[in-house]
Coordinates of C-alpha atoms in Angstrom, one line a residue:
Chain A
M1 CA 98.9 87.2 135.7
A2 CA 96.9 85.9 132.8
I3 CA 94.9 88.3 130.7
E4 CA 91.3 87.4 129.8
H5 CA 89.0 88.4 127.1
A6 CA 87.1 90.8 129.4
N7 CA 90.4 92.5 130.4
V8 CA 91.2 93.1 126.7
L9 CA 87.8 94.6 126.1
R10 CA 88.0 96.7 129.2
A11 CA 91.5 98.0 128.2
A12 CA 90.2 98.7 124.7
H13 CA 87.3 100.7 126.0
L14 CA 89.5 102.7 128.4
A15 CA 91.8 103.5 125.5
R16 CA 88.9 104.3 123.2
L17 CA 90.2 101.8 120.8
G18 CA 87.7 100.0 118.6
V19 CA 88.3 96.2 119.0
S20 CA 85.9 93.6 117.8
D21 CA 85.2 90.4 119.7
A22 CA 87.1 88.4 117.2
Q23 CA 90.1 90.8 117.3
A24 CA 90.0 90.7 121.1
E25 CA 90.5 87.0 120.9
R26 CA 93.7 87.4 119.0
Y27 CA 94.9 90.1 121.5
V28 CA 94.3 87.7 124.4
D29 CA 96.9 85.4 122.9
D30 CA 99.5 88.1 122.1
L31 CA 99.1 90.0 125.3
S32 CA 99.2 86.8 127.4
R33 CA 102.6 85.9 126.0
I34 CA 103.8 89.5 126.6
L35 CA 102.5 89.5 130.2
E36 CA 104.0 86.0 130.8
M37 CA 107.4 87.5 129.9
V38 CA 106.7 90.6 132.1
D39 CA 105.7 88.4 135.0
R40 CA 109.3 87.5 135.5
L41 CA 109.6 90.8 137.4
S42 CA 108.0 89.1 140.4
E43 CA 111.2 87.0 140.8
I44 CA 113.0 90.1 142.0
D45 CA 112.7 91.2 145.6
T46 CA 112.0 94.9 145.5
Q47 CA 111.0 95.5 149.1
G48 CA 112.1 98.9 150.2
V49 CA 113.2 100.0 146.7
A50 CA 111.8 103.4 145.7
P51 CA 110.2 103.4 142.2
L52 CA 112.3 105.3 139.6
S53 CA 110.2 107.4 137.3
H54 CA 113.0 109.6 135.9
P55 CA 116.3 108.1 135.0
L56 CA 118.2 111.1 136.5
D57 CA 115.9 111.0 139.5
A58 CA 115.0 114.6 138.7
T59 CA 111.8 116.2 139.8
Q60 CA 109.6 118.3 137.6
P61 CA 111.0 121.9 137.4
L62 CA 108.4 124.6 137.6
R63 CA 108.5 127.9 135.7
A64 CA 106.7 131.1 136.2
D65 CA 103.0 130.9 135.2
E66 CA 103.3 133.2 132.2
A67 CA 102.0 132.8 128.7
I68 CA 105.1 132.5 126.5
E69 CA 103.7 131.0 123.3
P70 CA 102.0 133.2 120.8
D71 CA 98.4 132.6 119.8
R72 CA 98.6 130.4 116.6
R73 CA 95.0 129.1 116.7
D74 CA 94.4 129.7 113.0
T75 CA 97.5 127.9 111.9
F76 CA 96.8 124.9 114.2
Q77 CA 93.2 124.7 113.0
Q78 CA 94.2 124.5 109.4
I79 CA 95.2 120.9 110.0
A80 CA 92.1 120.0 112.0
P81 CA 89.5 117.6 110.4
A82 CA 86.6 120.0 111.1
T83 CA 86.4 123.5 112.6
A84 CA 84.0 126.4 112.6
D85 CA 84.3 129.9 114.1
G86 CA 87.6 128.9 115.8
L87 CA 86.1 125.8 117.4
Y88 CA 86.8 122.2 116.8
L89 CA 83.7 120.3 115.6
V90 CA 82.7 116.8 117.0
P91 CA 79.4 114.9 116.8
R92 CA 76.8 116.4 119.1
V93 CA 77.4 115.5 122.8
V94 CA 74.5 117.3 124.4
E95 CA 71.0 117.0 123.1
Chain B
M1 CA 130.7 112.6 97.1
H2 CA 128.2 110.1 98.5
D3 CA 130.9 108.1 100.2
K4 CA 132.4 110.9 102.2
T5 CA 131.9 111.7 105.9
L6 CA 130.4 114.9 107.1
A7 CA 133.8 116.1 108.2
E8 CA 135.3 115.4 104.7
L9 CA 132.3 117.1 103.1
A10 CA 132.7 120.1 105.4
R11 CA 136.3 120.5 104.3
G12 CA 135.3 120.1 100.6
L13 CA 132.7 122.8 100.9
A14 CA 135.2 125.1 102.8
A15 CA 137.9 124.5 100.2
G16 CA 135.4 125.3 97.3
D17 CA 135.9 121.8 95.8
F18 CA 132.1 121.7 95.3
S19 CA 129.1 123.8 96.3
S20 CA 126.3 122.7 98.6
R21 CA 124.0 122.8 95.5
E22 CA 126.2 120.3 93.7
L23 CA 126.4 118.1 96.7
T24 CA 122.7 118.3 97.4
S25 CA 121.6 117.7 93.9
S26 CA 123.9 114.7 93.5
L27 CA 122.5 113.1 96.6
L28 CA 118.9 113.9 95.6
E29 CA 119.7 112.1 92.3
R30 CA 120.9 109.1 94.3
V31 CA 117.8 109.1 96.4
K32 CA 115.6 109.1 93.2
K33 CA 117.7 106.3 91.7
H34 CA 118.2 104.0 94.6
D35 CA 115.5 104.7 97.2
P36 CA 112.6 103.0 95.4
A37 CA 114.4 99.7 96.2
I38 CA 115.4 100.6 99.8
N39 CA 112.3 102.7 100.9
S40 CA 114.4 104.6 103.4
F41 CA 112.5 107.9 102.8
I42 CA 108.8 108.7 103.5
T43 CA 109.1 112.2 102.1
V44 CA 111.8 113.8 100.0
T45 CA 111.8 117.6 100.2
D46 CA 113.9 118.3 97.1
E47 CA 112.8 121.8 96.3
Q48 CA 113.3 123.1 99.8
A49 CA 116.7 121.3 100.0
L50 CA 118.0 123.0 96.8
K51 CA 116.8 126.4 98.1
D52 CA 118.5 125.8 101.4
A53 CA 121.7 124.6 99.6
D54 CA 121.7 127.8 97.6
A55 CA 121.2 129.9 100.7
A56 CA 124.2 128.1 102.3
D57 CA 126.3 128.7 99.2
T58 CA 125.4 132.4 99.3
L59 CA 126.5 132.6 103.0
R60 CA 129.7 130.9 102.1
H61 CA 130.5 133.4 99.4
K62 CA 129.9 136.2 101.9
G63 CA 132.3 134.4 104.3
E64 CA 129.6 133.8 106.8
A65 CA 129.4 130.0 106.6
G66 CA 129.6 127.9 109.8
I67 CA 131.1 124.4 110.1
L68 CA 127.8 122.6 109.2
S69 CA 126.7 125.1 106.5
G70 CA 125.5 123.4 103.4
L71 CA 125.8 119.8 104.7
P72 CA 122.9 117.6 103.8
L73 CA 121.1 115.4 106.4
A74 CA 117.7 113.7 106.9
Y75 CA 115.3 113.4 109.8
K76 CA 113.5 110.4 111.1
D77 CA 109.9 111.1 110.4
I78 CA 109.3 111.6 114.1
F79 CA 110.8 115.1 114.2
C80 CA 108.3 117.8 113.5
T81 CA 109.3 119.8 110.4
E82 CA 107.2 123.0 109.7
G83 CA 105.2 122.7 106.5
V84 CA 106.3 119.2 105.9
R85 CA 104.4 116.0 106.6
T86 CA 105.5 114.4 109.8
S87 CA 103.9 110.9 109.9
A88 CA 105.7 108.9 112.6
G89 CA 105.3 106.1 110.1
S90 CA 101.6 106.0 110.9
K91 CA 98.4 106.2 109.0
M92 CA 97.2 108.3 111.9
L93 CA 99.5 111.1 110.9
D94 CA 99.6 110.5 107.1
N95 CA 97.9 113.9 106.6
F96 CA 99.7 115.7 109.4
I97 CA 101.7 118.8 108.2
A98 CA 103.6 119.9 111.3
P99 CA 102.9 123.5 112.2
Y100 CA 106.3 124.0 113.9
N101 CA 109.9 122.7 113.9
A102 CA 111.3 120.4 116.6
T103 CA 114.0 122.2 118.6
V104 CA 116.8 120.0 117.1
V105 CA 115.5 120.7 113.6
E106 CA 115.5 124.4 114.4
K107 CA 119.0 124.3 115.7
L108 CA 120.4 122.3 112.8
R109 CA 118.6 124.5 110.3
H110 CA 120.1 127.6 112.0
A111 CA 123.5 125.9 111.7
G112 CA 123.0 125.8 108.0
T113 CA 122.3 122.2 107.3
V114 CA 120.2 121.1 104.4
S115 CA 117.4 118.6 105.0
L116 CA 116.8 116.1 102.1
G117 CA 113.6 114.8 103.8
K118 CA 112.0 112.5 106.3
T119 CA 113.1 108.9 106.8
N120 CA 111.0 105.8 107.3
M121 CA 110.5 104.2 110.7
D122 CA 108.5 101.7 112.7
E123 CA 105.1 103.3 113.5
F124 CA 105.5 105.7 116.5
A125 CA 109.0 104.2 116.9
M126 CA 107.6 100.8 118.1
G127 CA 109.6 98.1 116.5
S128 CA 113.1 96.7 115.9
S129 CA 112.9 95.9 112.2
N130 CA 111.2 98.8 110.5
E131 CA 108.5 96.3 109.3
N132 CA 105.8 98.2 111.3
S133 CA 105.7 101.2 109.0
Y134 CA 102.5 102.3 107.3
Y135 CA 104.8 103.2 104.4
G136 CA 106.1 99.7 104.0
P137 CA 109.3 98.0 105.3
V138 CA 112.8 99.4 104.7
K139 CA 115.4 97.1 103.0
N140 CA 118.9 96.7 104.4
P141 CA 121.3 98.2 101.8
W142 CA 123.7 95.3 102.5
N143 CA 121.1 92.8 101.4
P144 CA 117.6 93.6 100.4
T145 CA 116.2 90.4 102.0
L146 CA 117.3 91.7 105.4
V147 CA 115.7 94.2 107.8
P148 CA 117.7 97.4 108.5
G149 CA 116.8 97.2 112.2
G150 CA 114.5 99.7 113.9
S151 CA 112.9 101.8 114.7
S152 CA 115.2 104.3 113.0
G153 CA 115.6 101.9 110.1
G154 CA 115.2 104.5 107.4
S155 CA 117.8 106.8 108.8
A156 CA 120.3 103.9 109.2
A157 CA 119.6 102.6 105.7
A158 CA 119.8 106.0 104.0
V159 CA 123.3 106.7 105.5
A160 CA 124.5 103.1 104.7
A161 CA 123.4 103.4 101.1
G162 CA 125.2 106.7 100.6
L163 CA 122.0 108.7 100.1
V164 CA 122.8 111.1 102.9
P165 CA 125.9 111.5 105.0
A166 CA 124.0 111.7 108.3
A167 CA 120.5 111.4 109.7
L168 CA 118.8 111.9 113.0
G169 CA 117.2 109.1 114.9
T170 CA 115.5 108.5 118.2
D171 CA 116.2 105.8 120.7
T172 CA 113.7 104.6 123.3
G173 CA 115.0 101.0 123.7
G174 CA 117.8 100.7 121.1
S175 CA 116.2 102.4 118.1
I176 CA 119.4 104.2 117.1
R177 CA 122.0 101.7 118.1
Q178 CA 120.5 98.5 116.7
P179 CA 119.8 99.8 113.2
A180 CA 123.2 101.5 113.2
A181 CA 124.7 98.0 114.0
F182 CA 122.6 96.2 111.4
C183 CA 123.5 98.8 108.6
G184 CA 127.2 99.2 109.5
I185 CA 127.1 102.9 110.6
T186 CA 127.8 104.8 113.8
G187 CA 124.9 105.8 116.0
L188 CA 124.8 107.6 119.4
K189 CA 122.1 107.6 122.0
P190 CA 122.9 110.5 124.3
T191 CA 122.1 110.7 128.0
Y192 CA 118.4 111.2 128.8
G193 CA 117.8 114.9 128.8
R194 CA 121.0 115.9 126.9
V195 CA 119.0 116.7 123.7
S196 CA 115.7 118.5 123.6
R197 CA 112.6 116.3 122.9
Y198 CA 110.5 119.3 122.0
G199 CA 108.8 118.6 118.7
M200 CA 109.8 114.9 118.7
I201 CA 106.6 112.8 118.6
A202 CA 106.5 111.1 122.0
Y203 CA 106.5 107.4 122.5
A204 CA 107.8 106.8 126.0
S205 CA 108.7 110.2 127.5
S206 CA 111.0 108.9 130.3
L207 CA 113.1 106.9 127.8
D208 CA 113.0 108.8 124.4
Q209 CA 116.1 110.5 123.3
A210 CA 117.3 111.9 120.0
G211 CA 120.7 111.3 118.6
P212 CA 123.0 111.4 115.5
M213 CA 123.5 108.5 113.0
A214 CA 126.4 108.9 110.7
R215 CA 129.5 107.2 109.2
T216 CA 131.9 108.1 112.0
A217 CA 132.1 109.1 115.7
E218 CA 133.7 112.4 114.5
D219 CA 130.5 113.1 112.5
C220 CA 128.3 112.3 115.4
A221 CA 130.4 114.7 117.5
M222 CA 129.9 117.5 115.0
L223 CA 126.2 117.1 115.1
M224 CA 126.1 116.7 118.9
N225 CA 127.8 120.1 119.2
V226 CA 124.6 121.6 117.7
M227 CA 122.0 119.2 119.0
A228 CA 122.8 119.1 122.7
G229 CA 121.8 121.6 125.4
H230 CA 119.0 122.8 127.5
D231 CA 115.7 123.9 125.9
A232 CA 113.1 125.9 127.9
R233 CA 110.4 124.1 125.9
D234 CA 111.4 120.7 127.2
S235 CA 111.4 120.7 131.0
T236 CA 113.3 117.3 131.0
S237 CA 116.2 118.7 129.0
V238 CA 119.1 119.2 131.4
A239 CA 120.6 122.6 132.0
R240 CA 124.3 121.6 132.0
N241 CA 127.3 122.9 130.1
V242 CA 127.7 121.4 126.6
P243 CA 131.3 120.5 125.9
D244 CA 132.8 120.7 122.4
Y245 CA 132.4 117.1 121.4
T246 CA 135.0 117.4 118.6
Q247 CA 137.7 118.4 121.1
G248 CA 139.5 115.4 122.6
L249 CA 138.4 112.9 120.0
D250 CA 142.1 111.9 119.5
K251 CA 142.9 111.5 123.2
P252 CA 145.0 108.3 123.6
L253 CA 143.3 105.4 125.4
N254 CA 146.2 104.4 127.5
G255 CA 144.9 103.1 130.8
L256 CA 141.3 103.1 129.7
K257 CA 139.4 100.7 131.9
I258 CA 136.9 98.6 129.9
G259 CA 134.3 96.4 131.6
L260 CA 132.7 93.5 129.7
P261 CA 129.3 92.7 131.3
V262 CA 129.3 88.9 131.6
E263 CA 125.5 88.9 131.0
Y264 CA 126.1 90.4 127.5
F265 CA 128.1 87.4 126.4
G266 CA 125.8 84.6 127.4
D267 CA 123.1 82.5 125.9
G268 CA 121.4 83.9 122.8
L269 CA 124.5 85.7 121.5
S270 CA 125.5 84.6 118.1
P271 CA 129.0 83.1 118.2
E272 CA 130.1 85.1 115.1
V273 CA 128.9 88.3 116.7
E274 CA 130.8 87.4 119.9
T275 CA 134.0 86.7 118.0
A276 CA 133.8 90.1 116.2
V277 CA 133.1 92.0 119.4
R278 CA 135.9 90.2 121.3
E279 CA 138.2 91.0 118.4
A280 CA 137.3 94.7 118.7
V281 CA 138.0 94.5 122.5
R282 CA 141.5 93.1 121.6
V283 CA 142.1 96.2 119.4
Y284 CA 141.4 98.3 122.4
E285 CA 143.8 96.3 124.5
S286 CA 146.5 96.8 121.8
L287 CA 145.7 100.6 122.2
G288 CA 146.5 100.4 125.9
A289 CA 143.2 99.6 127.5
Q290 CA 142.7 97.2 130.4
V291 CA 139.8 94.8 130.3
I292 CA 137.9 93.3 133.2
D293 CA 134.7 91.3 133.5
V294 CA 131.9 93.0 135.3
S295 CA 128.4 92.0 136.2
L296 CA 125.0 93.7 135.5
P297 CA 123.0 91.3 137.6
H298 CA 119.5 92.6 136.6
T299 CA 120.1 92.4 132.9
S300 CA 117.4 89.8 132.3
M301 CA 114.8 92.0 133.9
A302 CA 115.4 94.9 131.5
I303 CA 113.0 93.7 128.8
P304 CA 110.2 92.8 131.2
A305 CA 110.5 96.2 133.0
Y306 CA 110.6 98.0 129.6
Y307 CA 107.5 96.3 128.4
V308 CA 105.6 97.6 131.3
I309 CA 107.0 101.2 131.4
A310 CA 107.2 102.0 127.7
P311 CA 103.7 100.8 126.8
A312 CA 102.3 102.5 129.9
E313 CA 103.8 105.8 128.8
A314 CA 102.8 105.2 125.2
S315 CA 99.2 104.5 126.1
S316 CA 99.1 107.9 127.8
N317 CA 101.1 109.8 125.1
L318 CA 99.0 108.3 122.2
S319 CA 95.7 109.2 123.8
R320 CA 96.1 112.6 122.0
Y321 CA 95.3 111.0 118.7
D322 CA 91.5 111.4 118.9
G323 CA 90.5 112.5 115.5
V324 CA 89.5 116.0 116.8
R325 CA 92.4 118.4 116.4
F326 CA 94.7 116.8 113.8
G327 CA 95.5 113.6 112.0
H328 CA 93.2 110.9 110.8
R329 CA 89.5 111.0 111.5
C330 CA 87.0 108.2 110.6
D331 CA 84.1 108.9 108.2
D332 CA 80.6 109.6 109.5
P333 CA 81.0 109.1 113.2
A334 CA 77.7 108.2 114.9
D335 CA 78.7 109.9 118.2
L336 CA 81.8 111.1 120.0
E337 CA 82.7 107.6 121.3
D338 CA 82.4 106.1 117.9
L339 CA 84.6 109.0 116.5
Y340 CA 87.3 108.1 119.0
K341 CA 87.1 104.4 118.7
R342 CA 86.9 104.1 115.0
T343 CA 89.5 106.8 114.3
R344 CA 92.0 105.0 116.6
A345 CA 91.1 101.5 115.2
E346 CA 91.7 102.8 111.7
G347 CA 94.7 105.0 112.3
F348 CA 96.9 102.7 114.4
G349 CA 98.7 99.6 113.2
D350 CA 98.8 96.3 115.0
E351 CA 102.0 96.7 117.2
V352 CA 100.9 100.2 118.3
K353 CA 97.5 98.7 119.4
R354 CA 99.2 95.9 121.3
R355 CA 101.3 98.4 123.2
I356 CA 98.3 100.7 123.9
L357 CA 96.3 97.7 125.2
I358 CA 99.2 96.4 127.4
G359 CA 99.9 99.9 128.8
T360 CA 96.2 100.6 129.5
H361 CA 95.8 97.2 131.1
T362 CA 98.9 97.5 133.4
L363 CA 97.9 101.0 134.5
S364 CA 94.3 100.0 135.2
E365 CA 92.7 99.6 138.6
G366 CA 93.9 96.4 140.3
F367 CA 97.0 95.9 138.2
F368 CA 99.0 99.1 138.7
D369 CA 101.0 98.0 141.8
A370 CA 101.9 94.5 140.4
Y371 CA 103.1 95.9 137.1
Y372 CA 103.9 99.6 136.9
R373 CA 105.1 100.2 140.4
K374 CA 107.1 96.9 140.3
A375 CA 108.7 97.8 137.0
Q376 CA 109.7 101.2 138.3
Q377 CA 111.4 99.6 141.3
V378 CA 113.2 97.1 139.1
R379 CA 114.2 100.1 136.9
R380 CA 116.1 101.6 139.9
L381 CA 117.9 98.3 140.4
I382 CA 118.9 98.2 136.7
R383 CA 120.2 101.7 136.9
Q384 CA 122.1 100.9 140.1
D385 CA 123.9 98.0 138.3
F386 CA 125.3 100.5 135.8
L387 CA 126.3 103.0 138.6
D388 CA 128.1 100.2 140.4
A389 CA 129.9 99.1 137.2
F390 CA 131.0 102.7 136.4
S391 CA 132.6 103.0 139.8
R392 CA 135.0 100.3 138.7
V393 CA 135.5 101.0 134.9
D394 CA 135.3 103.9 132.5
V395 CA 133.2 102.3 129.8
L396 CA 131.3 99.1 129.2
M397 CA 131.6 97.2 125.9
G398 CA 129.5 94.4 124.3
P399 CA 127.4 93.6 121.3
A400 CA 124.7 96.1 120.2
A401 CA 122.4 93.2 119.2
P402 CA 122.5 89.4 119.7
T403 CA 122.7 88.7 116.0
T404 CA 123.4 90.4 112.7
A405 CA 120.4 91.7 110.6
F406 CA 117.7 89.1 110.2
E407 CA 115.5 88.3 107.2
L408 CA 112.4 90.3 106.6
G409 CA 109.4 88.5 108.1
A410 CA 111.6 86.3 110.3
K411 CA 110.2 87.4 113.6
A412 CA 106.4 87.3 113.4
D413 CA 106.0 86.7 117.1
P414 CA 106.1 90.0 119.0
V415 CA 108.0 88.6 122.0
Q416 CA 110.7 87.1 119.8
M417 CA 111.1 90.6 118.3
Y418 CA 111.3 92.2 121.7
L419 CA 114.2 90.0 122.7
Q420 CA 116.3 91.6 119.9
D421 CA 116.7 94.6 122.2
I422 CA 118.3 92.6 125.1
Y423 CA 121.6 94.6 125.0
T424 CA 120.2 98.0 124.3
I425 CA 117.0 98.4 126.4
A426 CA 118.6 98.6 129.9
I427 CA 120.6 101.7 128.8
N428 CA 117.4 103.7 128.2
L429 CA 115.9 102.6 131.6
A430 CA 119.2 103.8 133.2
G431 CA 119.3 107.0 131.1
I432 CA 123.0 106.5 130.2
P433 CA 124.6 107.2 126.8
G434 CA 125.5 104.4 124.4
I435 CA 127.1 104.3 120.9
S436 CA 127.2 101.6 118.3
V437 CA 130.2 101.4 116.0
P438 CA 130.9 99.1 113.1
A439 CA 133.2 96.3 114.3
G440 CA 133.1 93.5 111.7
L441 CA 131.2 91.7 109.0
V442 CA 129.7 88.2 109.3
D443 CA 128.6 86.8 105.9
N444 CA 128.6 90.4 104.6
R445 CA 126.3 91.5 107.5
P446 CA 127.6 94.3 109.7
V447 CA 128.3 93.8 113.4
G448 CA 128.0 96.6 115.9
L449 CA 130.1 97.1 119.0
Q450 CA 128.2 98.9 121.7
I451 CA 130.1 101.2 124.1
L452 CA 128.4 102.5 127.2
G453 CA 129.4 105.3 129.5
P454 CA 128.1 107.0 132.7
H455 CA 125.5 109.8 132.5
F456 CA 126.8 112.8 130.4
G457 CA 129.8 110.8 129.3
E458 CA 129.2 111.3 125.6
A459 CA 132.4 113.2 124.9
H460 CA 134.4 110.3 126.3
L461 CA 132.3 107.7 124.4
L462 CA 133.0 109.6 121.1
N463 CA 136.7 109.7 121.9
V464 CA 136.8 106.0 122.6
A465 CA 134.8 105.3 119.4
H466 CA 136.9 107.7 117.3
V467 CA 140.3 106.2 118.3
Y468 CA 139.0 102.7 117.4
Q469 CA 137.9 104.1 114.0
Q470 CA 141.4 105.5 113.5
A471 CA 142.8 102.0 114.1
T472 CA 140.3 100.0 112.1
D473 CA 138.4 100.3 108.8
W474 CA 135.1 98.6 109.5
H475 CA 133.3 102.0 109.4
Q476 CA 134.7 102.5 105.9
R477 CA 133.1 99.4 104.5
R478 CA 130.1 100.1 102.3
P479 CA 127.4 97.9 100.9
E480 CA 127.7 97.2 97.2
I481 CA 125.1 99.3 95.4
K482 CA 124.8 99.0 91.6
E483 CA 125.4 102.5 90.3

């Protein structure tokens, strides 16, 4: 399946990745060649084959729903770009 | 001291031939002198290293030293190290000082090892040449015009250049084994889940695995004894008994059944690499092994399946870099969307963006079944190939890479670069362990023999590699470095 300019812009938006129109053009070229290589998967008959998401076929183990990590908010916020009163600051989202 | 293996250094420390401080300072001197030309380190933690070396020496005087006490090593800059920048080779994390240690870092620290610092890598482990680093490419110590391989290129080059006896790497599609091959060292990718991924910056979570990179299989075994095991903080780490990997290294190989996958000796394999690998297999025959041809029929599907699954997982994992909680943030964002989009456009390099876009596209509405679901089905067929092969043979052998190290800048086309990983990538999809050991030199460029085993077969792989290293001296060859 070929990838088109609009697909690249859509993926960039979904990934919240700033991509200009001119850059998108270059990605169309790169991604098309990657997808062309990936398209070879369609040569294989996979009817009735269950998808493998974990290489040991393991399922997600569950643990008791208990807090086990200590509160280290102050340490973690020391490396944040902007904080105040224990909160992370971002541009205003609600007027 | 810089030429010795971990095992030799451990004996030297135990015998009192030198102290950890002497060893550590002499290696730090070498890093200062030689690394500007190699660029294998992103961060050197010299003060902390000397402090830790002194602490190890003190323990030794008290008679409380363990086997690894005072031994220097280095971490690929993808392992979180408390209080030390952990960049993953990315501008996005250039200012990220990790607030905690990865589990493997914690374990190796507890065992008394001394970290010299953090090694260079392809950004977020995406690459096969170490040319995708924000901190510049790493040069191959065998020849500075060549790449060291990737993504754990800094770890491989630092060990090869004698800057550190061992380093940790991570392997998502060959990122330990291929650079180990290109730099002439020994590198083990353990079974998926054998080593905790906690604190290891995630690229593709169903494929990522940490492993040791060192001069010998014996050294890898010493490190695996500490690294392996279940971790409550990584639910994908496997609760299974950890053997002593250093026991049984010498077990004779009489009757060992070796399979040679015919697909690993076909088109695209350099004739010189093939000659070296077949010569290594003959050494095994002389040691009593039997060799048969086997087939892994879905080999050619491994790279296509990988370039759906890995970017899909990456696009999800890398969504955490949003400029809000840590890492790079763009200046003067107009609104929240602008903050996300510009932060990510500025913080990520080209290859990372390509993979985020591919992953987002293949997971998006209308494309999921054709790509992601299909790739996961093919993944099961690829794993089945290995399970079938291991019902007939004990190990598989072949080249770690189709060529020796290539020139810097030689593979500008991303798809050409991806094809480098043809012999390593299926192993991650199947979750099995693999090791690359030095097995020859072609025009002074190292060749790696890859040995593969069934799930949790690390101890046997290390035994098979170690016996080869007792019979050959390729692992003792060192690049010429002007002292």
